[in-house]
CSV table of C-alpha atoms in Angstrom, one decimal:
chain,number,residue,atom,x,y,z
R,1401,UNK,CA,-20.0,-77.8,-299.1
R,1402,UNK,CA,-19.2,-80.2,-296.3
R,1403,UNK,CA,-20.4,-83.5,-296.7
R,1404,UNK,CA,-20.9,-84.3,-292.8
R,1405,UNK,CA,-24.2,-85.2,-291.8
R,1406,UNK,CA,-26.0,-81.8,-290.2
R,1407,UNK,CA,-26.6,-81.8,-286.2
R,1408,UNK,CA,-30.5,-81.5,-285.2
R,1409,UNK,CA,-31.4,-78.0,-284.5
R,1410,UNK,CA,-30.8,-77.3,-281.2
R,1411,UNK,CA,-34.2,-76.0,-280.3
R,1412,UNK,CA,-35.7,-78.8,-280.0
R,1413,UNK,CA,-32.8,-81.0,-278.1
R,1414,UNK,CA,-32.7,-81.5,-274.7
R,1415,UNK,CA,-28.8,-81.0,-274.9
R,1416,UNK,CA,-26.6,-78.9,-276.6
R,1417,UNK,CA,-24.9,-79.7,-280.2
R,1418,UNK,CA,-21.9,-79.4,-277.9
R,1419,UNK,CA,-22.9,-82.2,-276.1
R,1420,UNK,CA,-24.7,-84.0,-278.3
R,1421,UNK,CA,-21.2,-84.2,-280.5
R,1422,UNK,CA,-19.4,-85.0,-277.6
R,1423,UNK,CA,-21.5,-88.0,-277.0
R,1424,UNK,CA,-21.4,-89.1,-280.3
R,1425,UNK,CA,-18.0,-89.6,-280.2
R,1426,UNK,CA,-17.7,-92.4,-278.1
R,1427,UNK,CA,-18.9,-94.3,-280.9
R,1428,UNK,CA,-16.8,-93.2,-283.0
R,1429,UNK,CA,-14.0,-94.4,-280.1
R,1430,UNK,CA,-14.8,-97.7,-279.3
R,1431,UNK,CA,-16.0,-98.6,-282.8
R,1432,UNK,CA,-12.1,-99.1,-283.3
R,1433,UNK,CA,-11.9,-101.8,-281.6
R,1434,UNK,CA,-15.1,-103.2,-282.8
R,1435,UNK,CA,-14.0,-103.5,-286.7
R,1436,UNK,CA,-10.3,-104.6,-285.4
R,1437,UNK,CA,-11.5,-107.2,-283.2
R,1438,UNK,CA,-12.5,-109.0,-286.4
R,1439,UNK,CA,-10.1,-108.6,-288.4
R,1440,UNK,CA,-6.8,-107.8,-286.9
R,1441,UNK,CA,-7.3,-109.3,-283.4
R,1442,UNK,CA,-8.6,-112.3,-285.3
R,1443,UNK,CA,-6.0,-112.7,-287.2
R,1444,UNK,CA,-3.3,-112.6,-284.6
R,1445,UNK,CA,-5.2,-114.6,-282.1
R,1446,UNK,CA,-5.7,-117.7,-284.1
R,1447,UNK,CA,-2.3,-117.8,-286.3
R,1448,UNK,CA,0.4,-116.1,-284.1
R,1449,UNK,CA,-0.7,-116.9,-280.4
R,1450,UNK,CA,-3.0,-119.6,-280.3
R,1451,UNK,CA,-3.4,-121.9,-284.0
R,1452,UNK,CA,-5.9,-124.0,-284.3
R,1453,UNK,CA,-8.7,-124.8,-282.0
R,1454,UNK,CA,-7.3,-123.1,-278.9
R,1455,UNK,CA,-7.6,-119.7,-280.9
R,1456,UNK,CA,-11.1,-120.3,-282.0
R,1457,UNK,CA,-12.5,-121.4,-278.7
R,1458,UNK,CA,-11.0,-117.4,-277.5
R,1459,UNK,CA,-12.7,-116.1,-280.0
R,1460,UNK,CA,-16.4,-117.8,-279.7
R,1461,UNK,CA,-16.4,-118.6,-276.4
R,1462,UNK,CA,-14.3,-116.0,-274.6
R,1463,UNK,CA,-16.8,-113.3,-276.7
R,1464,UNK,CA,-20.0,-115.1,-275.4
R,1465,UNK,CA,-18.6,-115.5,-271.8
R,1466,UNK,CA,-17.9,-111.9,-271.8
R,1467,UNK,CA,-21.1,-111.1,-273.0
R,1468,UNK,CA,-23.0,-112.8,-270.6
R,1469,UNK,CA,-21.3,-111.7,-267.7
R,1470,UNK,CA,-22.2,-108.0,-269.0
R,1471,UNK,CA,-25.6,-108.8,-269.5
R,1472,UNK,CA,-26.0,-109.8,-265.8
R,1473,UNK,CA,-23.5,-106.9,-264.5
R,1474,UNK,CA,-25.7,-104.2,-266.6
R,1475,UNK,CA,-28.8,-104.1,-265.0
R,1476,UNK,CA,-27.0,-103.9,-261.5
R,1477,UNK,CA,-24.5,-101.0,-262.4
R,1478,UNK,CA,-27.1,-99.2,-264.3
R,1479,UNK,CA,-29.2,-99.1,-260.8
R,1480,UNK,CA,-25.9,-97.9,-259.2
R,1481,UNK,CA,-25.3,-95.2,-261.4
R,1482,UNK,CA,-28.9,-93.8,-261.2
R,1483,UNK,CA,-29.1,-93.9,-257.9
R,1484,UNK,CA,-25.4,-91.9,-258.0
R,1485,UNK,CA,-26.0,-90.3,-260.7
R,1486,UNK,CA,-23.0,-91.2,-262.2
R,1487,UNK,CA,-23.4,-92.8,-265.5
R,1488,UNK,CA,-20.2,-90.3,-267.0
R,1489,UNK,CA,-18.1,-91.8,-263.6
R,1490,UNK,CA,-18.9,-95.5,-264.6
R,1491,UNK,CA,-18.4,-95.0,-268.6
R,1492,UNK,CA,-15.0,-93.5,-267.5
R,1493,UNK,CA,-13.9,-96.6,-265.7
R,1494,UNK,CA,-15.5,-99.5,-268.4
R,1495,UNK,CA,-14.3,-97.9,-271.3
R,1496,UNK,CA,-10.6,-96.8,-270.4
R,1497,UNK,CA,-10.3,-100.5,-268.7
R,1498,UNK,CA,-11.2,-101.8,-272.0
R,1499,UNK,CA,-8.8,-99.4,-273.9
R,1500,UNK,CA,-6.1,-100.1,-271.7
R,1501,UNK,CA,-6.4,-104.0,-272.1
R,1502,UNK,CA,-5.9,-103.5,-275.9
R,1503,UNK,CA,-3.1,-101.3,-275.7
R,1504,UNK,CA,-1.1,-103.6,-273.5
R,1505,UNK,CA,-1.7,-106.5,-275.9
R,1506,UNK,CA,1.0,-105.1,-277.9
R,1507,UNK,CA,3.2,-107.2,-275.2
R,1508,UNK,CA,2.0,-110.5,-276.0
R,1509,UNK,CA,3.2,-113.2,-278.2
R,1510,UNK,CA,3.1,-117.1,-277.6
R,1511,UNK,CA,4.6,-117.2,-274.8
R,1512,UNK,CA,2.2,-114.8,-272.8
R,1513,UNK,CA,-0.6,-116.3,-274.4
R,1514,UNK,CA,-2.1,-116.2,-270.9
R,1515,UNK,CA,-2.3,-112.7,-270.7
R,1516,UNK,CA,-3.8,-112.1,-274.1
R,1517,UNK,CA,-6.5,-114.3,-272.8
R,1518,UNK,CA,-7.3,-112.3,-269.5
R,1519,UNK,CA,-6.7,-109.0,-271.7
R,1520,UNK,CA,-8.9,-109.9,-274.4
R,1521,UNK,CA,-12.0,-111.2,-271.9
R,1522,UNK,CA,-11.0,-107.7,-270.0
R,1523,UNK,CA,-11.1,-105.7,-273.3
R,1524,UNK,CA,-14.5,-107.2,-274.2
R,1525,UNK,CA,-15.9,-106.5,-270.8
R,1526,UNK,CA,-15.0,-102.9,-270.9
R,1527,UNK,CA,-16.6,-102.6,-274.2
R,1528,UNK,CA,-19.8,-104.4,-273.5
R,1529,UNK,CA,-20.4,-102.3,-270.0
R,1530,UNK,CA,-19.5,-99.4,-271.5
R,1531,UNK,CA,-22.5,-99.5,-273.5
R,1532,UNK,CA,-25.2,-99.7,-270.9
R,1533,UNK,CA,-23.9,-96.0,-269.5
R,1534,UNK,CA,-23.3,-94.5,-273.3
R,1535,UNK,CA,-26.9,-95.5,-274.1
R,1536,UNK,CA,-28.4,-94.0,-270.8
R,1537,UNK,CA,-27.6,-90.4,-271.9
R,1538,UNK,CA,-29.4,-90.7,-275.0
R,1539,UNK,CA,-32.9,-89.5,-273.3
R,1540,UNK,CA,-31.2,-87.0,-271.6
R,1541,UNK,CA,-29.9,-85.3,-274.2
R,1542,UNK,CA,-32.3,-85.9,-277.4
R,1543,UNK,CA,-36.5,-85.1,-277.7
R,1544,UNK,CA,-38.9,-87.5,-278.2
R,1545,UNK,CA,-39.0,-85.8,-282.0
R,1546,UNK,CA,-35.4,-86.3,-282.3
R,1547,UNK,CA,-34.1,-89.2,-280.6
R,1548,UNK,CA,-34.1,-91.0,-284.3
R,1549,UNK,CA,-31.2,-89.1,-285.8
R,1550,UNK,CA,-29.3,-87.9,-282.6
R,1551,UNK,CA,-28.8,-92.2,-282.2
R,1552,UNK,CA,-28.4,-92.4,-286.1
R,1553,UNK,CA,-25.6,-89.6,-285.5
R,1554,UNK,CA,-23.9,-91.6,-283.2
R,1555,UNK,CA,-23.7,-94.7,-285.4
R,1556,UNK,CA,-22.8,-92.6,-287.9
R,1557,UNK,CA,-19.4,-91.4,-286.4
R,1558,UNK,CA,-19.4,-95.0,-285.0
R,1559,UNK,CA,-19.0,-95.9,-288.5
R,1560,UNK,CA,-16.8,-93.0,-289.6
R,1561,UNK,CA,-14.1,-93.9,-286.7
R,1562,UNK,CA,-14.0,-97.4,-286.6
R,1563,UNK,CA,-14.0,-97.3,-290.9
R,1564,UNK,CA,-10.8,-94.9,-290.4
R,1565,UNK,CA,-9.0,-96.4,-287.3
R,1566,UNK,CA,-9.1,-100.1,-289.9
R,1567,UNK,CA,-8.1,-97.9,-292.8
R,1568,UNK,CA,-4.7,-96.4,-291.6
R,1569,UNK,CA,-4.1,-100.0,-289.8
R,1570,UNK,CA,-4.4,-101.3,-293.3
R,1571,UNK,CA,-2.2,-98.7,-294.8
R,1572,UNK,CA,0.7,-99.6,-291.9
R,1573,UNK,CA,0.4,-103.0,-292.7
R,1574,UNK,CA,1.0,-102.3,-296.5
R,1575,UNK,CA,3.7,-99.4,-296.6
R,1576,UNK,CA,4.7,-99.3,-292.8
R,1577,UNK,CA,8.7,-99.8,-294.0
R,1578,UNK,CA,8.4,-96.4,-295.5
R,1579,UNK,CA,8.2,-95.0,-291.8
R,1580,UNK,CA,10.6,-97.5,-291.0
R,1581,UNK,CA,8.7,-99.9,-289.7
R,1582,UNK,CA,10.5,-103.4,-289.2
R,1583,UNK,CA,9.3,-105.8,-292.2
R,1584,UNK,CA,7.1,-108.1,-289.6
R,1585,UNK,CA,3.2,-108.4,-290.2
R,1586,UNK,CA,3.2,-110.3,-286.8
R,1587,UNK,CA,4.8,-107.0,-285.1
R,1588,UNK,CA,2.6,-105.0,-287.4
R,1589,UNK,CA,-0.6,-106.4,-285.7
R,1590,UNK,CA,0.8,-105.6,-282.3
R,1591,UNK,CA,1.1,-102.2,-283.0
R,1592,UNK,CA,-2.4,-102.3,-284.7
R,1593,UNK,CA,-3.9,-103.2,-281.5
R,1594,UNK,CA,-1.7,-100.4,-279.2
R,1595,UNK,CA,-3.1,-97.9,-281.7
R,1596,UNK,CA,-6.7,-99.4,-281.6
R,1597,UNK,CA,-6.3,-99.3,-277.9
R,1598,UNK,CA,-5.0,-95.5,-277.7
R,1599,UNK,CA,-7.6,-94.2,-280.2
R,1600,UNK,CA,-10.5,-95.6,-278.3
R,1601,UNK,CA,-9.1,-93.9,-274.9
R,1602,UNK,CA,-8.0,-90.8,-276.9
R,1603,UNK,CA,-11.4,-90.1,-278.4
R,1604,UNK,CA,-13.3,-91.1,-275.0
R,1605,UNK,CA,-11.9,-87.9,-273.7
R,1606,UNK,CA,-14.2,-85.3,-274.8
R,1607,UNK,CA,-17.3,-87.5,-273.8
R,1608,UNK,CA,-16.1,-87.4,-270.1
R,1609,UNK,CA,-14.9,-83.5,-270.5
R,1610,UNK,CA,-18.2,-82.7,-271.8
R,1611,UNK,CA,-21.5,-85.0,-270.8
R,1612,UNK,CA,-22.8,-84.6,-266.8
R,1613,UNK,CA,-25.4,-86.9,-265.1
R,1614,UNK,CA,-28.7,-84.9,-265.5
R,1615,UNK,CA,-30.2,-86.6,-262.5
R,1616,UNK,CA,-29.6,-86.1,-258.6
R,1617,UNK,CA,-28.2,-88.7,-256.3
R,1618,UNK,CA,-30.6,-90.6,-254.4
R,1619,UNK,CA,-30.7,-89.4,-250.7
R,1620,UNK,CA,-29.6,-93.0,-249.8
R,1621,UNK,CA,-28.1,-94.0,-252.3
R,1622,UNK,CA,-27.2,-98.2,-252.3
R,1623,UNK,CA,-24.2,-99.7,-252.7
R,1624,UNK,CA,-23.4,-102.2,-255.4
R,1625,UNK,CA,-24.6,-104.8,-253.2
R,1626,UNK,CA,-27.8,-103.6,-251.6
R,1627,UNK,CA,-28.3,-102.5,-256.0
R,1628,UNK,CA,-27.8,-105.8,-257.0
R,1629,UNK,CA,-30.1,-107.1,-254.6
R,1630,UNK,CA,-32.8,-104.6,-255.6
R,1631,UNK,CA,-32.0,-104.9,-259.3
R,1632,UNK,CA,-33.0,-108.2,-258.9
R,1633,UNK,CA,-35.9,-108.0,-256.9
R,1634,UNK,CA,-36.7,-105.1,-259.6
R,1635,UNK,CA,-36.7,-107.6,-262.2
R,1636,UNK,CA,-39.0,-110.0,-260.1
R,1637,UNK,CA,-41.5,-107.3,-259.8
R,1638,UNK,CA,-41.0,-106.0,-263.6
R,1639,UNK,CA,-41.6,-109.6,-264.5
R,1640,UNK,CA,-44.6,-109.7,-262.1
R,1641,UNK,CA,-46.1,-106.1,-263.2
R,1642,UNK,CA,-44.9,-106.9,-266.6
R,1643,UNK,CA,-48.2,-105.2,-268.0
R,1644,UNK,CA,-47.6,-102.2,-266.7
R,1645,UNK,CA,-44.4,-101.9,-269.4
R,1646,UNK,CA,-46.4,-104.0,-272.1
R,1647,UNK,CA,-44.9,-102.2,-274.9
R,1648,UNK,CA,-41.0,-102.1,-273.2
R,1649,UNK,CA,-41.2,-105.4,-273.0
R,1650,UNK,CA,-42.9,-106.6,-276.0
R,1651,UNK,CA,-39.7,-104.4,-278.0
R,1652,UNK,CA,-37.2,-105.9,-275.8
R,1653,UNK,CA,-38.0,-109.7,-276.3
R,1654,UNK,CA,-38.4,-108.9,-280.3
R,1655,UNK,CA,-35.0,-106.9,-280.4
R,1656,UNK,CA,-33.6,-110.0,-278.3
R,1657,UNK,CA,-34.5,-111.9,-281.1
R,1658,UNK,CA,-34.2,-110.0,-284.4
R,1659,UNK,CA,-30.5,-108.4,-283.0
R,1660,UNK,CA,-29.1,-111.9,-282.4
R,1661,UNK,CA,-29.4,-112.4,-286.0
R,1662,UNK,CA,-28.0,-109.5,-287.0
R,1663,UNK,CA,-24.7,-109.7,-284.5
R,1664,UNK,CA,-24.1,-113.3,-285.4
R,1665,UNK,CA,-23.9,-111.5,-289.3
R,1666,UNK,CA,-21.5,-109.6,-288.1
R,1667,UNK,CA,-19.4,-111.5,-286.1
R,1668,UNK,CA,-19.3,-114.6,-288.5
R,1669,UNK,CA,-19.4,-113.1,-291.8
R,1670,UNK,CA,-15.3,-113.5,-291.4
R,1671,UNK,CA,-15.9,-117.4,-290.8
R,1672,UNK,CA,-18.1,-117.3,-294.2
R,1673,UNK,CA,-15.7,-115.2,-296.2
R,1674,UNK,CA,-12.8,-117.6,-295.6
R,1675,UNK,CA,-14.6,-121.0,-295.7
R,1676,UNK,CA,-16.3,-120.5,-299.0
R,1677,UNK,CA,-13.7,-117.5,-300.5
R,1678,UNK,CA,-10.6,-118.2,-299.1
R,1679,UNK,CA,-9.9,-114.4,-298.2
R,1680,UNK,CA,-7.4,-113.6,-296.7
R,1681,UNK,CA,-6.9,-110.8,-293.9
R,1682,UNK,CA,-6.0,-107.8,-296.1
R,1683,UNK,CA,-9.1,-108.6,-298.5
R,1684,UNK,CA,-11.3,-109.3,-295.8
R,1685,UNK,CA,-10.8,-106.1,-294.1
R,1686,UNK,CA,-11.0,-104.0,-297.2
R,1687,UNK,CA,-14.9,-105.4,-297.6
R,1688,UNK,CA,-15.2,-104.6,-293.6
R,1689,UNK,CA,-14.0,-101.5,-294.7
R,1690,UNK,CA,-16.3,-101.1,-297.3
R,1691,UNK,CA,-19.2,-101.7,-295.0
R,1692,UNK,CA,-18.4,-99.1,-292.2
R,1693,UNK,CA,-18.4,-96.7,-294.6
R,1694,UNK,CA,-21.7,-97.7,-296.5
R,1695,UNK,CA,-23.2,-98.1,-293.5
R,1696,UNK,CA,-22.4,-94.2,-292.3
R,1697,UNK,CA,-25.1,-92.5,-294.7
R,1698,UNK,CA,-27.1,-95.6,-294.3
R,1699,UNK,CA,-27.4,-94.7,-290.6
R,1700,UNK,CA,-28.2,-91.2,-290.8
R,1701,UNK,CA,-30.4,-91.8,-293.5
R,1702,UNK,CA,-32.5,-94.4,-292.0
R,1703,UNK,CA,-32.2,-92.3,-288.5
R,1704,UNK,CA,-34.0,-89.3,-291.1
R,1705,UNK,CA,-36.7,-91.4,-292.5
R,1706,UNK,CA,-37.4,-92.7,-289.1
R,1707,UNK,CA,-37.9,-89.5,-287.5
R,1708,UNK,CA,-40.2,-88.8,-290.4
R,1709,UNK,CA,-41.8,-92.0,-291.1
R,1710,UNK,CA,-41.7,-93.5,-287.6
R,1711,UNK,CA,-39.6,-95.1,-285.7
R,1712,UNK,CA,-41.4,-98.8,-285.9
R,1713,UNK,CA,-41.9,-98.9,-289.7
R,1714,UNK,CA,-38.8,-98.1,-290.4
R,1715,UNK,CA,-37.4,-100.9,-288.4
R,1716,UNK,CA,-39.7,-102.8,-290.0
R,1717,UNK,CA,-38.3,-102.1,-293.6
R,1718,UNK,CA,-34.7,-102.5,-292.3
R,1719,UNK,CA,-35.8,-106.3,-290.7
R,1720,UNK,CA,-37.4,-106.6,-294.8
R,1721,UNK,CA,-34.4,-105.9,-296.2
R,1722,UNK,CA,-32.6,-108.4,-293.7
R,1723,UNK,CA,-34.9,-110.9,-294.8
R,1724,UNK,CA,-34.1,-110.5,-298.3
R,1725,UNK,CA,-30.2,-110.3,-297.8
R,1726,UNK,CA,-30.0,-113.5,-295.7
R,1727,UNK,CA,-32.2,-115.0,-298.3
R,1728,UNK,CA,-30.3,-114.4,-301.1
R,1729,UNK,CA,-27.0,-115.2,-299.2
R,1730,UNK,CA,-28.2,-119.4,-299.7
R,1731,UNK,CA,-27.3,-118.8,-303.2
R,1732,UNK,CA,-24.0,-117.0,-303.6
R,1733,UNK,CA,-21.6,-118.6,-305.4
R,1734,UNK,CA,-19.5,-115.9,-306.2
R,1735,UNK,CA,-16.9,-113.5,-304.5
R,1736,UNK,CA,-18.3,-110.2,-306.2
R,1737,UNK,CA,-21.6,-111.1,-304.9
R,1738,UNK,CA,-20.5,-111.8,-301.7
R,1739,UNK,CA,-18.9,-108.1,-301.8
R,1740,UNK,CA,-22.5,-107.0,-302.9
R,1741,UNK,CA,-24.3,-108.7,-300.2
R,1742,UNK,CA,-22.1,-107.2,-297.9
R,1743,UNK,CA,-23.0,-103.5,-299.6
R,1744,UNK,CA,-26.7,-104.1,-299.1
R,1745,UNK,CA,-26.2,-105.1,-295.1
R,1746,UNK,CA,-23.8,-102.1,-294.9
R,1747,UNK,CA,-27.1,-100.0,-295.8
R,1748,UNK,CA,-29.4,-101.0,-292.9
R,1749,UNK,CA,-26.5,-102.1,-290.3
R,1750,UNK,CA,-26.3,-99.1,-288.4
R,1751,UNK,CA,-29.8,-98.5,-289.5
R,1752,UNK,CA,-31.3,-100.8,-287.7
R,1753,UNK,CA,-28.7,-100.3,-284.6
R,1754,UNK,CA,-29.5,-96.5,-284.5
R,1755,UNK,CA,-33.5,-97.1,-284.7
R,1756,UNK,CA,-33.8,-99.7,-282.1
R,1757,UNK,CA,-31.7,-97.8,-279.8
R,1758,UNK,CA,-34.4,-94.5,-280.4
R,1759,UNK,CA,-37.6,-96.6,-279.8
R,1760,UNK,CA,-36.1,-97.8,-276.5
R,1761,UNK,CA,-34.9,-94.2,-276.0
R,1762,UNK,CA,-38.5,-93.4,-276.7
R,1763,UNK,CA,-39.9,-95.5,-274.5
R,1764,UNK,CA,-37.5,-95.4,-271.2
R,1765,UNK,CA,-38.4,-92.7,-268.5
R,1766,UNK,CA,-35.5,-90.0,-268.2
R,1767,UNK,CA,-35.4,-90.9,-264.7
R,1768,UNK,CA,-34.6,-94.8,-264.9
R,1769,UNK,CA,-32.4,-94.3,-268.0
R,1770,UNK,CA,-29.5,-95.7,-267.1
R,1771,UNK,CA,-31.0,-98.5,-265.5
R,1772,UNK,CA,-33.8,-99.2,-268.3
R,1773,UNK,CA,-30.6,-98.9,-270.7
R,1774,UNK,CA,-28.7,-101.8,-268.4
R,1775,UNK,CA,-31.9,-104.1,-269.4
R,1776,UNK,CA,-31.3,-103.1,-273.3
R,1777,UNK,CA,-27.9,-104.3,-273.0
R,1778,UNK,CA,-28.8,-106.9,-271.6
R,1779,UNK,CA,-31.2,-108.3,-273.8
R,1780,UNK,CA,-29.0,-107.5,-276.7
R,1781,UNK,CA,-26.1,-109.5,-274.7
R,1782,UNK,CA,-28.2,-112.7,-273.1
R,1783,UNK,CA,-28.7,-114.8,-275.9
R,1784,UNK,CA,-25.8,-113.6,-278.3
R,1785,UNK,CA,-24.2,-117.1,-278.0
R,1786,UNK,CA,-27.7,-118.8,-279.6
R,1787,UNK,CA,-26.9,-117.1,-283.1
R,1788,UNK,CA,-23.3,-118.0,-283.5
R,1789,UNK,CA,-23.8,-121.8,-281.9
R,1790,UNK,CA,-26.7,-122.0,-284.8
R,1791,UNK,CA,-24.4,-120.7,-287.6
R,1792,UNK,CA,-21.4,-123.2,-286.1
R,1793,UNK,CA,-23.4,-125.9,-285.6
R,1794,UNK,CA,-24.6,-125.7,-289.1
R,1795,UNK,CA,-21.2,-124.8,-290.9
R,1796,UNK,CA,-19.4,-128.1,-288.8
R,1797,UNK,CA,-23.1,-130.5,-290.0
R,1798,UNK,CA,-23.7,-129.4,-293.4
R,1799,UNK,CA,-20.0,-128.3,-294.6
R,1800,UNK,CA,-21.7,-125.6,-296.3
R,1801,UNK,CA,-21.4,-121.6,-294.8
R,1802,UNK,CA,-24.1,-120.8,-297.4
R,1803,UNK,CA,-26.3,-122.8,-294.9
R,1804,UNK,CA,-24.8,-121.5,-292.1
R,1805,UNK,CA,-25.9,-117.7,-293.1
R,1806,UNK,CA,-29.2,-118.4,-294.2
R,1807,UNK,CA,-30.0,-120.0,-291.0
R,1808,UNK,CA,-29.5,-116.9,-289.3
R,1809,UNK,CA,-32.9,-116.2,-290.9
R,1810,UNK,CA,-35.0,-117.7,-288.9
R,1811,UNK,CA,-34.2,-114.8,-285.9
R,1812,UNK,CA,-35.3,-111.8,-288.5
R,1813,UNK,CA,-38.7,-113.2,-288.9
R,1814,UNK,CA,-39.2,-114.4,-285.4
R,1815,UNK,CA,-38.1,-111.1,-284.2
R,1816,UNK,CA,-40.0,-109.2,-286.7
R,1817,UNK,CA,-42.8,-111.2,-285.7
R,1818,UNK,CA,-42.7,-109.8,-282.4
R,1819,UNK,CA,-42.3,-106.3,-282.6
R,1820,UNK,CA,-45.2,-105.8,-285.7
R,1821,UNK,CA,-47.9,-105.2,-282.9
R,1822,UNK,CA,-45.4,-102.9,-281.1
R,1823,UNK,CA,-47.3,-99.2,-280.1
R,1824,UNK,CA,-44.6,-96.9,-279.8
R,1825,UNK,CA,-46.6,-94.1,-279.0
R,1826,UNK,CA,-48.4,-96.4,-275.9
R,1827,UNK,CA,-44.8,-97.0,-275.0
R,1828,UNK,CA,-44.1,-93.0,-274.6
R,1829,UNK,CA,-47.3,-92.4,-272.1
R,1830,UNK,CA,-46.1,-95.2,-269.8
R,1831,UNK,CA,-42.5,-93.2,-269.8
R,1832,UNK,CA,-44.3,-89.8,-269.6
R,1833,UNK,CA,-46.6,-91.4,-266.5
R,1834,UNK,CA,-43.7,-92.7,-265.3
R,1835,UNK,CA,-42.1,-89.6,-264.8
R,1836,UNK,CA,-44.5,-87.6,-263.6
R,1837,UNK,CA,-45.8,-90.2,-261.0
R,1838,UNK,CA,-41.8,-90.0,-259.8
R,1839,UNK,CA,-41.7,-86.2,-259.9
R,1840,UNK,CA,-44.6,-86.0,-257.6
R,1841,UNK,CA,-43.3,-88.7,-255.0
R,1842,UNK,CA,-40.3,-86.5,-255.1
R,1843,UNK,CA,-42.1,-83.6,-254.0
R,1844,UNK,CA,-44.6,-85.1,-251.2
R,1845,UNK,CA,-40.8,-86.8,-250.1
């Protein structure tokens, strides 16, 4: 019997399994670079290319910068490709720009360290872009009944990709002069990264063979200036008419919140490995290993329970759990409870990814999905630099990264906070009325 988590049944799917596989699998392509960004990229940025605090400046800053500049550029190219309908055009062109800028990071070394920088910024543009178009064709291909695990299935393979692409990385680096590779761990990384770069443009591919834009070009369709001035002035009047999308926005702010906590856990669980552990790169990415495969039936099991419980108090038990991880992280002392810490987030990681993605997919009409989706990436983008500046802040004052991690606490309940009055089901009339109200201004046009 296969041990693969089981497709929704297609009756009740707006798309096909065929599609709704096909779409899937761009997490499981760019999640490469995601785990090897942390470990491998990491690793060759701050002791081959850049020691010291040249490296780590790349690495903080150069992510945030990056981040930011998505989180402005979303909501503008997500207007462009609704009113082109062409969200599949746009994921082509972010995601095999970022693939590309890892593969040709293989040619770098300390005296190019100039264009590691501009690929690594261009790499981590692609990536963050990318996502704003992925996530818009989540309404167009899943129910309202089954947005939970068609999300959780994509995280899933998100976690089954990125797990493997680390694994066989891992495996080059230990045995790689059986295949007669030359004995160099510095060449080794290089030729982690051109594989990291190929597998996330190799596995793009049947996305873009398979998923088409839904929607129909606007008759007048603007260009990217005239949408960036109307995504703006959008966002005046959203900010403005703010309670016509109570519940949109209520979930945005708290996710704001809650997923800066849980990125910065992610991104700087490395930094709290190696100050209080000592790991080194091997043994650090075995546990990141460990995790994106924990956190595979995690997701499709919390994506399950979600769709059975509801979306909202399930991400309410995954923000519990949180609670109790960070916690209990201001009083590990030990490296096998660090490993079992790391266990327990790997459980409601892509959780709590996969069920915030579905009550925004819940709550986004079909026809601004893109768009609506631009403003999720966004908000998961805008303040990213808070939680790391927190935990750095704290690790440089106090000396102590079990500090560092527990103050990451402080956005779970805040965010928590936020969304515990959150009405899902309200959220899903304004969509519905949404599209309807659209639909008939399409027809009197």
């Amino acid at each position: 019997m296969s041990n693969e988590p089981a497709l929704p049944a297609t009756d009740d799917l707006r798309g096909s399994r065929r599609e709704i596989f096909a779409w899937a699998m761009y997490d499981w392509a760019n999640s490469a670079y995601s785990t090897i960004s942390i470990t491998v990229l990491a690793s060759y940025v701050k002791y081959d290319v850049l020691p010291g605090k040249a490296g780590t400046l790349l690495l903080s800053a150069g992510l945030g910068g990056t981040m930011f500049v998505a989180a402005m550029l979303s909501p503008i190219l997500g207007a462009v490709a609704d009113a082109h309908a062409s969200k599949r055009r746009w994921l082509a062109g972010t995601a095999l720009a970022g693939a590309a800028a890892v593969s040709l990071m293989f040619f770098t070394g300390p005296d190019l360290a100039w264009l590691l920088v501009l690929l690594y910024l261009l790499a981590n543009l692609g990536m963050e872009l990318s996502q704003g178009f992925y996530n818009g064709f989540l309404p167009e291909i899943a129910s309202d009944e089954n947005m939970g695990r068609v999300s959780a299935w994509g995280y899933a393979l998100g976690y089954l990709g990125g797990g493997l692409a680390l694994a066989l990385i891992l495996v080059m680096f230990q045995w790689g002069d059986l295949v007669g590779l030359p004995d160099d761990l510095v060449f080794r990384k290089r030729l982690g990264l051109l594989f990291t770069g190929l597998w996330w443009a190799g596995f793009t591919v049947p996305c873009l063979m398979v998923l088409r834009d839904r929607g129909r070009p606007a008759t007048r369709a603007p260009g990217i200036l005239a949408a960036a001035r109307k995504a703006f002035g959008e966002v005046r009047r959203t900010l403005v008419n703010i309670r016509h999308y109570r519940m949109l926005a209520l979930f945005l702010v708290g996710f704001l919140v809650y997923n800066d906590g849980v990125s910065t856990v992610i991104t700087q669980s490395h930094q709290f490995a190696i100050e209080k552990f000592k790991m080194g790169t091997t043994e650090l990415g075995l546990v990141i290993l460990m995790v994106q495969f924990i956190a595979l039936p995690g997701a499709m099991l919390v994506g399950a329970l979600a769709d059975r419980i509801g979306q909202k108090p399930m991400l309410l038990v995954c923000l519990a759990v949180w609670t109790l991880l960070l916690a209990l992280a201001f009083f590990i002392s030990e490296k096998w409870q660090f490993w079992c810490m790391a266990a327990l987030a790997g459980l409601v990681l892509g959780g709590t990814q996969s069920v915030s993605r579905a009550i925004m997919g819940l709550m986004t009409p079909e026809r601004h999905s893109a768009e609506f989706f631009g403003f999720f990436n966004l908000s998961s983008k805008a303040a990213s630099v808070v939680g790391p500046v927190l935990f750095g802040f704290m690790l440089a004052y106090t000396g102590n990264p079990n500090y560092a991690i527990t103050s990451l606490l402080v956005f779970i309940v805040v965010g928590a906070a936020i969304v515990l009055p959150l009405n899902v089901a309200e959220g899903q009339r304004h969509a519905r009325q949404s599209k309807e109200e659209g639909g008939g201004r399409r027809a009197e046009g």
